[in-house]
Coordinates of C-alpha atoms in Angstrom, one line a residue:
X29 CA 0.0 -4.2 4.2
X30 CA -2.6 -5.7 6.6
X31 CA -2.6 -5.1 10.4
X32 CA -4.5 -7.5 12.8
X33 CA -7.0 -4.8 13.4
X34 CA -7.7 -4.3 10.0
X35 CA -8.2 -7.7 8.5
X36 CA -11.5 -8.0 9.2
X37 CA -12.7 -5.0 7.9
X38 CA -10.9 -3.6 5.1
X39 CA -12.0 -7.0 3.5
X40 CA -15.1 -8.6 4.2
X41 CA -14.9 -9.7 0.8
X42 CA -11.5 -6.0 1.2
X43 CA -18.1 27.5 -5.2
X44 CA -15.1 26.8 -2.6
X45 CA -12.0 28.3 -2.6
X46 CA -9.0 25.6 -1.7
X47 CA -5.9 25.9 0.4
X48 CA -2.8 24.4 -1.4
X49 CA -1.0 22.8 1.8
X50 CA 2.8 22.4 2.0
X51 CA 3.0 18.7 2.4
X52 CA 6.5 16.7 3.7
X53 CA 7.4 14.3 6.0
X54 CA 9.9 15.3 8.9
X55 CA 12.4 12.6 7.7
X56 CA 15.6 14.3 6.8
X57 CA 16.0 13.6 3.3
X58 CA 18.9 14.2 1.8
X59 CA 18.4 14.7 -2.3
X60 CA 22.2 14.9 -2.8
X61 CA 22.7 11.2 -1.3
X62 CA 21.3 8.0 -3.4
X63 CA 21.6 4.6 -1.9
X64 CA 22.1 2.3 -4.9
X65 CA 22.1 -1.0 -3.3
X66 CA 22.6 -2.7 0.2
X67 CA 24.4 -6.2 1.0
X68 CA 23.9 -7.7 3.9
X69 CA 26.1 -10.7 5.1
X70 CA 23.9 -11.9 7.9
X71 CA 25.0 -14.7 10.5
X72 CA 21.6 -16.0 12.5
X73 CA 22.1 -18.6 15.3
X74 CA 20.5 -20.8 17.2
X75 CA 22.7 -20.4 20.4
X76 CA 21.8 -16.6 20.9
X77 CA 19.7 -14.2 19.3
X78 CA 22.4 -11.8 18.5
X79 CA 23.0 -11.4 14.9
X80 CA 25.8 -10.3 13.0
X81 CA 25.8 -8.4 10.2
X82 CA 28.6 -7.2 7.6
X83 CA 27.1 -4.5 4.9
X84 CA 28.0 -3.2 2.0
X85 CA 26.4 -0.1 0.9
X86 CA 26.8 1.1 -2.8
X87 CA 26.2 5.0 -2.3
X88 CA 26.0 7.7 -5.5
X89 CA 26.4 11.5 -4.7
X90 CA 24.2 13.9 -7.0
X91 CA 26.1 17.0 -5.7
X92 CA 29.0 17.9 -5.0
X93 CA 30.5 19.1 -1.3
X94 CA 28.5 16.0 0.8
X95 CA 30.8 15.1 3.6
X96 CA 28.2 12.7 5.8
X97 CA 26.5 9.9 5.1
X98 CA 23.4 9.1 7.3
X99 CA 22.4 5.7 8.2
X100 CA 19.2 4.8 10.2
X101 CA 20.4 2.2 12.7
X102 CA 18.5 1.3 16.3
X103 CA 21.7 1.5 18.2
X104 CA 21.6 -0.7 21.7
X105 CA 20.5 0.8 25.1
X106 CA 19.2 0.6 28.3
X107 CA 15.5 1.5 27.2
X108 CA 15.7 -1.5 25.0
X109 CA 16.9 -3.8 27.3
X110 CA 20.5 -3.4 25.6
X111 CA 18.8 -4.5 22.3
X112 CA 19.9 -2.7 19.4
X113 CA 22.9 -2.6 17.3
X114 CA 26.5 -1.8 18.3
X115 CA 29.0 -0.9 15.2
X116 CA 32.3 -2.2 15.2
X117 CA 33.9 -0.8 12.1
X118 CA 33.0 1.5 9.5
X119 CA 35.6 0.6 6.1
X120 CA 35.7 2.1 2.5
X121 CA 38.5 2.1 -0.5
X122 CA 40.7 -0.2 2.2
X123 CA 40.3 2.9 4.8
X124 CA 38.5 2.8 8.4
X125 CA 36.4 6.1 8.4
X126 CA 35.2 7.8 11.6
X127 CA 31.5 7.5 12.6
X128 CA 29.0 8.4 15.4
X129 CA 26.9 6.1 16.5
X130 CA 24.2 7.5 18.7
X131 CA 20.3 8.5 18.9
X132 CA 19.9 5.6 16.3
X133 CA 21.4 7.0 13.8
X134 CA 24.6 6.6 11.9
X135 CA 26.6 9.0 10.7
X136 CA 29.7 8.3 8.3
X137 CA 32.3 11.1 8.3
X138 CA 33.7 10.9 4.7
X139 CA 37.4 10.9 4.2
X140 CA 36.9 14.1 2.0
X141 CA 34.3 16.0 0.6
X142 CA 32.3 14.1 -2.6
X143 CA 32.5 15.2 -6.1
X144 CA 29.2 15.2 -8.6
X145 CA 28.5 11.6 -9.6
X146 CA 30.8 9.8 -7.1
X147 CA 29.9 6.5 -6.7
X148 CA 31.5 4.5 -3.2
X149 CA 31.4 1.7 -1.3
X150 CA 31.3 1.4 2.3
X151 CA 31.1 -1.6 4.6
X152 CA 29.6 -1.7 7.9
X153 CA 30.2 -4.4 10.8
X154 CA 27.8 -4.4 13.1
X155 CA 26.0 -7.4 16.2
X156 CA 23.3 -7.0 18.3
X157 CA 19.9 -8.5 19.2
X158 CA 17.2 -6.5 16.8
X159 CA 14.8 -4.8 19.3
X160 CA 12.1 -5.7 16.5
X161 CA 12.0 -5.3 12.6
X162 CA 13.2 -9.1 13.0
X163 CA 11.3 -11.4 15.0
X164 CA 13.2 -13.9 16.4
X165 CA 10.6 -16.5 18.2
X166 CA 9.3 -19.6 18.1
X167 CA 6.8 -20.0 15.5
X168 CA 3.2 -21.7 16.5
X169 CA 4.6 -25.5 16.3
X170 CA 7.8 -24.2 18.9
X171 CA 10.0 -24.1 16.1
X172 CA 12.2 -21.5 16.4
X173 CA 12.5 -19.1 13.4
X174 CA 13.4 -15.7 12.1
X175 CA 11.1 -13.1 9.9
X176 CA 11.2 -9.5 9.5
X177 CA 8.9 -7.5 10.2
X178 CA 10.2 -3.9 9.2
X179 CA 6.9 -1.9 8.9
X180 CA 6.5 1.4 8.6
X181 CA 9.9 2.1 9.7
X182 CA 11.6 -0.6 12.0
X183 CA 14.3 -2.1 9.8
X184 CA 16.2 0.1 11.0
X185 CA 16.7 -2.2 14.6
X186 CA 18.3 -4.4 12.3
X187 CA 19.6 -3.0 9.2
X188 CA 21.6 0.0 8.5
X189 CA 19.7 2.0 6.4
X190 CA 18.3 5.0 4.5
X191 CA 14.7 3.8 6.0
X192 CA 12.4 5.7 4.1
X193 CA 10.6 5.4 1.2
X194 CA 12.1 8.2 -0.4
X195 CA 15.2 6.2 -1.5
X196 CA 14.9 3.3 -2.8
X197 CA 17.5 0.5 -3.6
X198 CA 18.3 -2.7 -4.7
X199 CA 19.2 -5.6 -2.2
X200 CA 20.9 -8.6 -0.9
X201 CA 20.7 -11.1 1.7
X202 CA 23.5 -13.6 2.2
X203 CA 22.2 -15.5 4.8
X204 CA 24.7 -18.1 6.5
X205 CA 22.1 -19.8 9.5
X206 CA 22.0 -23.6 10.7
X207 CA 21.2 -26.1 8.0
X208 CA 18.1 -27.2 9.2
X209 CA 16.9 -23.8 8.2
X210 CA 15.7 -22.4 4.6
X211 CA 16.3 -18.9 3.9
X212 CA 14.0 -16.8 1.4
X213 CA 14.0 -13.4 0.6
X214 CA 13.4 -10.7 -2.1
X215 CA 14.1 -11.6 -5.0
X216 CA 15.9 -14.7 -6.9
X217 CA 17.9 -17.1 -5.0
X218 CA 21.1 -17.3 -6.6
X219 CA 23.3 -19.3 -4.6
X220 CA 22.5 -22.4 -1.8
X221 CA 25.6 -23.7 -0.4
X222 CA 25.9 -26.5 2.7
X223 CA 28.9 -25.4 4.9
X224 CA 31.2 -27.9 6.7
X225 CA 30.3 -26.3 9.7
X226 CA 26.5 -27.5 9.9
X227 CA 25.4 -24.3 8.3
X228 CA 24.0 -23.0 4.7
X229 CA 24.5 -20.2 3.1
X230 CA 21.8 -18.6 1.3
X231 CA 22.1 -15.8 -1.3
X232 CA 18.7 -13.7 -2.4
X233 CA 19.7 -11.2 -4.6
X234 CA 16.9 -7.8 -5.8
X235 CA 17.3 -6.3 -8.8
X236 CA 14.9 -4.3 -8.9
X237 CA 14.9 -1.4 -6.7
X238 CA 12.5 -1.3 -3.8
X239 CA 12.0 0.7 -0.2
X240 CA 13.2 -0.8 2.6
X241 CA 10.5 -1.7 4.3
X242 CA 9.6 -4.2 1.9
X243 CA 13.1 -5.6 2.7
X244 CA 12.4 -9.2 3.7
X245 CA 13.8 -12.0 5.5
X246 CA 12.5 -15.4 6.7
X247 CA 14.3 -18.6 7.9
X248 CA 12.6 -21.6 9.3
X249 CA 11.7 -25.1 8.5
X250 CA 9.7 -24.5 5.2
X251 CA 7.4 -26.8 2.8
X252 CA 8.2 -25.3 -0.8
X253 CA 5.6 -25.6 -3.4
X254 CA 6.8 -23.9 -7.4
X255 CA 3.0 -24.2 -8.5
X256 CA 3.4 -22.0 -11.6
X257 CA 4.4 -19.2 -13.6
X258 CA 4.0 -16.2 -15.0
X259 CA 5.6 -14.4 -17.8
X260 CA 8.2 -17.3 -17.0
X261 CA 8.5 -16.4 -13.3
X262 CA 8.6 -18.3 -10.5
X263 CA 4.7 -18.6 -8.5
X264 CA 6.1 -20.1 -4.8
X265 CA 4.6 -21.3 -1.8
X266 CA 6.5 -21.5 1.5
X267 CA 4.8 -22.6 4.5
X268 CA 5.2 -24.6 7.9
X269 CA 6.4 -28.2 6.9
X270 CA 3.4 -29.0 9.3
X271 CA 1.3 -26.8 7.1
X272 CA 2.3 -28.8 3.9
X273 CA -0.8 -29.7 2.4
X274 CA -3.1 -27.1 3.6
X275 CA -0.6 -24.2 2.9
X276 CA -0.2 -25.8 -1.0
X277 CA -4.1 -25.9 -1.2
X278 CA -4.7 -22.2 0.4
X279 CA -2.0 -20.4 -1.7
X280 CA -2.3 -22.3 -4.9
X281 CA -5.1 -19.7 -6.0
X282 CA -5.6 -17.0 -6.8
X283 CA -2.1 -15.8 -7.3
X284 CA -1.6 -16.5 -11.1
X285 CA -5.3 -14.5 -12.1
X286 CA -4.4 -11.5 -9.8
X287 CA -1.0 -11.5 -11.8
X288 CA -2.3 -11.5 -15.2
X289 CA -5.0 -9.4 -14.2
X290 CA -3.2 -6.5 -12.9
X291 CA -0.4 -6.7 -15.7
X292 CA -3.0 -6.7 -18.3
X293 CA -4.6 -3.9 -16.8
X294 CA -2.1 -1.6 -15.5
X295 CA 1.6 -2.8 -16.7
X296 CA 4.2 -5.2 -16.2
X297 CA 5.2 -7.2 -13.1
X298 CA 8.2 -5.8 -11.4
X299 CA 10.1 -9.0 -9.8
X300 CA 11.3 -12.1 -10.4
X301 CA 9.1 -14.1 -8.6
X302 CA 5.7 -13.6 -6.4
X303 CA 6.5 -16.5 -3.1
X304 CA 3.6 -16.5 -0.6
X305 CA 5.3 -17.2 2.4
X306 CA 3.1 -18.0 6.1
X307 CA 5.2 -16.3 9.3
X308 CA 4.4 -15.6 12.8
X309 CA 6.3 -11.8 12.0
X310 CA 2.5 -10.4 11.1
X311 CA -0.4 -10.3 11.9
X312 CA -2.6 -10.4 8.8
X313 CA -0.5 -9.4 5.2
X314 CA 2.9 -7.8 4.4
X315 CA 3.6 -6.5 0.7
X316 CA 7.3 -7.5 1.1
X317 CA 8.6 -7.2 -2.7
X318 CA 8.1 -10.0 -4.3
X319 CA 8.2 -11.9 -1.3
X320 CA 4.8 -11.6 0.3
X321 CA 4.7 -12.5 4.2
X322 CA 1.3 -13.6 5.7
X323 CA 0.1 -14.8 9.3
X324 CA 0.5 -18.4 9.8
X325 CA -2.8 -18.3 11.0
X326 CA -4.0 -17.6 7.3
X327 CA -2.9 -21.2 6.6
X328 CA -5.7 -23.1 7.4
X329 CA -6.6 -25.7 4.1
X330 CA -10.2 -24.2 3.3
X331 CA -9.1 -20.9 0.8
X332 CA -11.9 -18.9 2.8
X333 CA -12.7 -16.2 1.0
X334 CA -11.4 -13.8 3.9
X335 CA -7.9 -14.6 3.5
X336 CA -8.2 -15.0 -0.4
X337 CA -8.9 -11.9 -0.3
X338 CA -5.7 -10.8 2.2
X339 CA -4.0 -12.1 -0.8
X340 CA -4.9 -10.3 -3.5
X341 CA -4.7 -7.0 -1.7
X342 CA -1.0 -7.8 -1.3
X343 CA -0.6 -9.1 -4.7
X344 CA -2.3 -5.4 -5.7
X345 CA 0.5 -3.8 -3.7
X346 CA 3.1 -5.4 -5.8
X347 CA 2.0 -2.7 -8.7
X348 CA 1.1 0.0 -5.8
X349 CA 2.9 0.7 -2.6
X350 CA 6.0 -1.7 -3.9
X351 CA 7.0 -0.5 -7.5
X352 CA 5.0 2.8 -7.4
X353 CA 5.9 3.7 -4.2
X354 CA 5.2 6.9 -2.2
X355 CA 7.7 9.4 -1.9
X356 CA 6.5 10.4 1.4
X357 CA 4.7 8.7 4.6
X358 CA 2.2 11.6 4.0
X359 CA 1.3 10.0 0.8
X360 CA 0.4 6.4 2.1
X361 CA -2.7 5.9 0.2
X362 CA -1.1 6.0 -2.7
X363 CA -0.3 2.4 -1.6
X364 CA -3.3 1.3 1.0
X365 CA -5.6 3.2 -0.8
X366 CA -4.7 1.7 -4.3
X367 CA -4.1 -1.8 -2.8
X368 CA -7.9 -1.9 -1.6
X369 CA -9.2 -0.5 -4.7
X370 CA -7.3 -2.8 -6.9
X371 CA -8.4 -5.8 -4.9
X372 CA -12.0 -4.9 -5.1
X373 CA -11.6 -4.2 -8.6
X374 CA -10.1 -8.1 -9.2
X375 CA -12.6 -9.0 -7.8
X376 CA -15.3 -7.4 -9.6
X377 CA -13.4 -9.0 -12.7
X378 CA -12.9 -12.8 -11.1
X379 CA -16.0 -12.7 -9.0
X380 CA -18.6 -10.7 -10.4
X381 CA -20.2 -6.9 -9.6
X382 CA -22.7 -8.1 -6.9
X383 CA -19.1 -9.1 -4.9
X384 CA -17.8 -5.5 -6.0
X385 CA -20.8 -4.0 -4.9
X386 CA -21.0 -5.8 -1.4
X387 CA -16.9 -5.1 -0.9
X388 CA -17.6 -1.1 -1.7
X389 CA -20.9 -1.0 0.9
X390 CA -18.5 -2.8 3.5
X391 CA -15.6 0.1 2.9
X392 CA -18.1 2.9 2.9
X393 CA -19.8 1.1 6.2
X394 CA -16.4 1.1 7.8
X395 CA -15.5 4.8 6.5
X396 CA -19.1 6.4 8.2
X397 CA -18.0 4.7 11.4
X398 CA -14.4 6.0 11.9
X399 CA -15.8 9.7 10.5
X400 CA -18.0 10.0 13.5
X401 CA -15.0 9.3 16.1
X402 CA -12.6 11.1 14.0
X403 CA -14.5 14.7 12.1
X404 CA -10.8 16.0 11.5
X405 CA -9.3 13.1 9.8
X406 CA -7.6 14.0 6.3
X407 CA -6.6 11.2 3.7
X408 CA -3.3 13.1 3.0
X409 CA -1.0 13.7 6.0
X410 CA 0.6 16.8 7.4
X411 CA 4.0 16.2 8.1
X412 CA 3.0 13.1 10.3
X413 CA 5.7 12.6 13.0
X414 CA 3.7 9.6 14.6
X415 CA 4.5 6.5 13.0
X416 CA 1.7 4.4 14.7
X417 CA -1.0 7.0 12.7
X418 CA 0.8 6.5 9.1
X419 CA -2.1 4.1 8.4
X420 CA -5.6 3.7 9.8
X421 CA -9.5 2.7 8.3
X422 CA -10.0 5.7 6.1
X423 CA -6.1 5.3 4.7
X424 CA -7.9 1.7 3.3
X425 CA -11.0 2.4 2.7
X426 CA -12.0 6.2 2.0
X427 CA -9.0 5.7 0.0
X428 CA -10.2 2.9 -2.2
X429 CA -13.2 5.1 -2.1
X430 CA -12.0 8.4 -3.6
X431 CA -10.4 6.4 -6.3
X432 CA -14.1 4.9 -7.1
X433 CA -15.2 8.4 -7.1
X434 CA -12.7 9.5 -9.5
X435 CA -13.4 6.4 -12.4
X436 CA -16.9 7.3 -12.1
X437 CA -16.1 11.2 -12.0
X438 CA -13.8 10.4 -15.3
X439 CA -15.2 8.0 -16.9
X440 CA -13.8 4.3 -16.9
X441 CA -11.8 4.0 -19.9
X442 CA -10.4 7.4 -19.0
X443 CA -9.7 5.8 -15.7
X444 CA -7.9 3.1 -16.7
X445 CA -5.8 4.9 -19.3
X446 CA -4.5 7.1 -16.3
X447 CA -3.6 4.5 -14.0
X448 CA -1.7 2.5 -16.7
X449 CA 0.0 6.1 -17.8
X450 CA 0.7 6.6 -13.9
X451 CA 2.1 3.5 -13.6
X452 CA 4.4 3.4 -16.7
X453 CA 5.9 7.0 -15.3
X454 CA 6.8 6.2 -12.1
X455 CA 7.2 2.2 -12.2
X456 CA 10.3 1.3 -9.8
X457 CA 10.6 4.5 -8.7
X458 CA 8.4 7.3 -6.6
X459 CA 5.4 9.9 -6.6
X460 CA 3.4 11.7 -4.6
X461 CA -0.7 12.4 -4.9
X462 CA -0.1 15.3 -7.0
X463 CA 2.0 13.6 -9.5
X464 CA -1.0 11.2 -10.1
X465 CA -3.3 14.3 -9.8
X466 CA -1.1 15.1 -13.1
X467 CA -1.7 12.0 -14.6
X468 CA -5.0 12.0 -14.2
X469 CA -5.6 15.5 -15.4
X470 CA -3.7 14.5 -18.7
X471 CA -5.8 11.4 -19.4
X472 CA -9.2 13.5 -18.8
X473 CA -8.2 16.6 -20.4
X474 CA -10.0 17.8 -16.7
X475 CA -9.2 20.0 -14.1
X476 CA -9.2 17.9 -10.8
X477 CA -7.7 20.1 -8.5
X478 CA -11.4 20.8 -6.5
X479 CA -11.6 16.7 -6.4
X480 CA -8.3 16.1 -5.2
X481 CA -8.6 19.0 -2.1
X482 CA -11.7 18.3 -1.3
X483 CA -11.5 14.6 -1.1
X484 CA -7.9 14.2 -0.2
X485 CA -6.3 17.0 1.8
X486 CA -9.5 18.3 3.7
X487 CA -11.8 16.7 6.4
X488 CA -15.2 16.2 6.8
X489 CA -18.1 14.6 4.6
X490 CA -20.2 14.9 1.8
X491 CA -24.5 14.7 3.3
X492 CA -27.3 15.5 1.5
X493 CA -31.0 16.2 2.2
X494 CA -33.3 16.4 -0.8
X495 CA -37.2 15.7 -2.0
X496 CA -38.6 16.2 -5.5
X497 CA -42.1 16.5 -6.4
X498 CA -43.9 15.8 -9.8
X499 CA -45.6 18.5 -11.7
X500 CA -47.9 16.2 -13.8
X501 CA -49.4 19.0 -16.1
X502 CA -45.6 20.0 -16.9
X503 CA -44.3 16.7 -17.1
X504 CA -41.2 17.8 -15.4
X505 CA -39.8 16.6 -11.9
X506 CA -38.2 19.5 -9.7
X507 CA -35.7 18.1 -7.3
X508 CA -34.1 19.9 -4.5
X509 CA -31.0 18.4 -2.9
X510 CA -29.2 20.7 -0.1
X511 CA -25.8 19.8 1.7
X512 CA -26.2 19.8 5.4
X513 CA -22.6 18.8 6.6
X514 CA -22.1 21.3 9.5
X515 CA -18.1 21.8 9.3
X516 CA -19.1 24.7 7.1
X517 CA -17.2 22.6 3.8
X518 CA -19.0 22.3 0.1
X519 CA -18.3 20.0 -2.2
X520 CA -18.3 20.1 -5.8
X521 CA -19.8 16.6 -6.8
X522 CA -21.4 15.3 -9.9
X523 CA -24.5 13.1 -8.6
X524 CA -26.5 11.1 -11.0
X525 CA -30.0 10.5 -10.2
X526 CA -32.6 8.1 -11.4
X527 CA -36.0 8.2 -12.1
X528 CA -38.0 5.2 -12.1
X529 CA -41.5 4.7 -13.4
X530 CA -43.4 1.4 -13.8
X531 CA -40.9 -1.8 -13.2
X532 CA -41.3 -2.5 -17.3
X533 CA -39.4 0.5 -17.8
X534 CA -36.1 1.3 -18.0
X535 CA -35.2 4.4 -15.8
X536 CA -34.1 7.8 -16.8
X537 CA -30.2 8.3 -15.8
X538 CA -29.8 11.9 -15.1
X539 CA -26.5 13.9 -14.0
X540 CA -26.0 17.2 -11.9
X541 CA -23.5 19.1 -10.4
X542 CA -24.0 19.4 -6.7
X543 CA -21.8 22.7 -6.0
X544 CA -24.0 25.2 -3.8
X545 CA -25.4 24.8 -0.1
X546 CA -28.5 24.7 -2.1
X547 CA -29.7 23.0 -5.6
X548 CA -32.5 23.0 -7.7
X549 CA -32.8 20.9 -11.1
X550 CA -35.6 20.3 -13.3
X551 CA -36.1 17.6 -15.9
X552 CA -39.1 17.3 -18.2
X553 CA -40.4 13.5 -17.8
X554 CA -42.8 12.0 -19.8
X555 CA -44.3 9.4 -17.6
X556 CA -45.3 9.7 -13.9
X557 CA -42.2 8.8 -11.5
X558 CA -42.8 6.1 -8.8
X559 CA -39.3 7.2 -7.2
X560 CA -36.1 9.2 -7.7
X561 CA -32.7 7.6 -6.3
X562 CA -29.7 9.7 -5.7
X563 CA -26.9 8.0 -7.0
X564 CA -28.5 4.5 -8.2
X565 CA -25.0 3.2 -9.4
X566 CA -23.3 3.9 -6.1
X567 CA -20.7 6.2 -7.3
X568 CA -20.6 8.7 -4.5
X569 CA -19.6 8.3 -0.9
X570 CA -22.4 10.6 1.0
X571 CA -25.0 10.3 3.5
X572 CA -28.2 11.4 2.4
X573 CA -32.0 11.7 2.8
X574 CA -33.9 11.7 -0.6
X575 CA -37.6 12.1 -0.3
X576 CA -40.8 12.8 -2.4
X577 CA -42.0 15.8 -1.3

């Protein structure tokens, strides 16, 4: 996912003893509770703003002795303005149950306590006008549409949910709106069906489980393009029927070569179709399963390379953030981090290393600059409470950096043989950074537990000053590199350094392991050195000063 603020720089192209930290959100998860799947029977209008909404949740308990069932729902109220939600009836088995409706949440009183395994229904009616999650505006041509807009956690002003990542779910959208409107939404559309009453009915059904923030919903006046497949799934284009020919142009490419890239690389496409939709819900890009939502400003007929880009990032978080999803907000670069990453590394593959190369100096640019405002910032959360910080630059980019660090740190085959075994484990389903920590460990045979703390769940930044000096009747080069970040932190970094003589030759590759305040390595070098470079293959994110002495 893209905010405003971030599409123009995430990208420009996009010995120490460790603490182990308890890490989990402050959502009340509930283990013994799975949400299965969610229904929603949806009425939009064009006389009021006030939806309607009829739910059907399909609920499994995996223990015994649950008597509530919690439901995040943004109920109406002053604050908002009397938006919000008001329930009219909560029914299950042919019962009405009792429920509470208050502090935007809803909790179901079962009729009796649930047994192991128990799988129920229950249906929730429910109107209001959404507070947000779904914008309901005229779009940029005055046309008046609908499009969600549920991240991190604002479905919940519209739909009655377990609104976490934690659980995920299958889902359905039957949408009945006026008939000038189409409807699209996860997954496959399996039913479109004129009414005599100047309205359609729409029906998007998901069958693949997802978290509900990737929920999505949009109804306007659309311009639908099938350019292609893959794997025999459906490649779609919706846009503005005003944006018709520019929208086909923009979105024609690159979707089908980040698709075949990223299944060849890490595993199999989730969904049943990838639609590229332009909205006036966000600002830059939303991942939305399957269903991929974008500014309707990105439509502009001229496939610059800035919103190509926006593109394949969200394409990337098809794979990460969307089927390998977090488990907790804590845990967000597992999806921003990866997303950015992935996208540079398509486009290392589609455009070439010196567009790689340029992408990685405009992260690490972006990552020095936040560092200096923010010395305390850590990658992994600590039981964040503040939805508005679940996400910022170093989420994106120090994110997509550590992940750099680790291929080169491993070894890029070994890399790539963890990410695909990562993948494969927790496809359609959940993990957390130590679950790929795991995976990672397994596919290098290596201990990373001094990478992952250092890097991931503690501040600061990695700065070295050095110099190294020639001894010509040796024929060594002694090279002193000291870290000089002054939060007191070391780092335990392999650095490779080259050593360059006349431009005929090739240079010398060597690698070190940076561990104490203070270093000293000598190599025995046949030919006089014009320079030494730390790191020549940009592996490493530091600051450093590297002189000859």
């Amino acid at each position: 996912m893209m905010k405003n603020w971030l599409v123009q720089v995430i990208l420009m192209i996009p010995p120490c003893v460790f603490a182990v930290f308890p890490l989990s959100d402050n959502y009340p998860k509930n283990p013994n509770i799975d949400a299965l799947n969610y229904i929603f029977r949806i009425e939009l209008s064009d006389s009021t703003d006030k939806i309607k909404c009829e739910e059907t949740i399909d609920v499994r308990y995996l223990a015994a002795g649950v008597t509530t069932l919690r439901l995040d729902l943004v109920n109406a109220s002053e604050k908002l303005g009397n938006k919000g939600m008001v329930v009219n009836q909560v029914v299950s088995e042919g019962g009405v149950l009792e429920y509470v409706h208050e502090n935007d949440v809803l909790i179901i009183k079962l009729p009796a306590p649930a047994t192991l395994n128990q799988r129920t229904s229950y249906t929730v009616t429910y109107k209001g006008v959404p507070a947000s999650g779904l914008k309901i505006a005229n779009n940029k041509y005055g046309d008046r549409t609908f499009f969600s807009d549920n991240w991190p956690n604002k479905g919940r002003n519209w739909l009655a949910t377990i609104d976490h990542p934690y659980d995920k779910a299958l889902c359905e959208f039957i949408v009945t709106a006026p008939a000038h409107y189409q409807v699209v939404s996860n997954g496959l559309k399996i039913e479109e069906s004129d009414l005599a009453n100047g309205k359609r009915l729409t029906h998007w059904k998901q069958s693949v489980p997802i978290a509900t923030w990737l929920y999505v919903l949009g109804a306007a006046r659309f311009a639908v393009d099938y350019v292609d497949e893959f794997e025999g799934k459906s490649i779609e284009t919706w846009v503005y029927y005003q944006d018709r020919d520019a929208g086909f142009y923009d979105f024609a490419i690159p979707t089908k070569d980040a698709l075949e890239f990223y299944s060849d690389h890490i595993g199999p496409f989730s969904y049943e179709k990838l639609a590229n939709i332009q909205s006036n819900s966000v600002s830059g890009g939303m991942e939305a399963a399957s269903a991929i939502l974008y500014s309707e400003n990105a439509v502009v007929g001229d496939r610059n390379e800035r919103w190509r880009n926006v593109v394949i990032h969200e394409i990337a978080h098809q794979w990460f953030g969307n089927s390998v999803t977090e488990y907790d907000w804590d845990d967000v670069w597992l999806s921003e981090g990866f997303a950015t990453y992935f996208t540079l590394l398509f486009i290392e593959h589609q455009y070439g290393k010196d567009a790689f190369l340029e992408g990685l100096a405009s992260s690490k640019k972006r990552v020095d600059e936040f560092q200096r405002k923010n010395s305390e910032y850590r990658i992994v959360h600590d039981n964040l409470t503040d939805m508005s910080k679940v996400t910022s630059i170093q989420t994106y980019q120090k994110g997509s950096w550590i992940l750099h660090m680790l291929r080169g740190f491993v070894g890029t085959d070994v890399f790539w043989k963890g990410i695909r075994s990562y993948y494969k484990k927790y496809k359609d389903s959940n993990a957390t950074t130590e679950d790929f920590k795991r995976e990672m460990e397994e596919a290098s045979g290596l201990v990373l537990e001094d990478f992952f703390q250092q890097w991931l769940y503690r501040p600061g930044i990695l700065k070295y000053d050095g110099s190294w000096e020639y001894d010509s009747k040796k024929k060594e080069v002694k090279i002193r590199i000291d870290q000089v970040q002054t939060d007191g932190s070391l780092f335990k970094m392999p650095l490779e350094v080259g050593i360059y003589g006349l431009e005929s030759q090739k240079p010398e590759i060597k690698r070190v392991l940076v561990n104490e305040k203070s270093n000293t390595f000598i190599f025995p070098v046949d030919f006089e050195p014009e320079k030494l470079v730390l790191d020549p293959n940009f592996w490493v994110l530091m600051e450093a000063s590297f002189t000859k002495k």
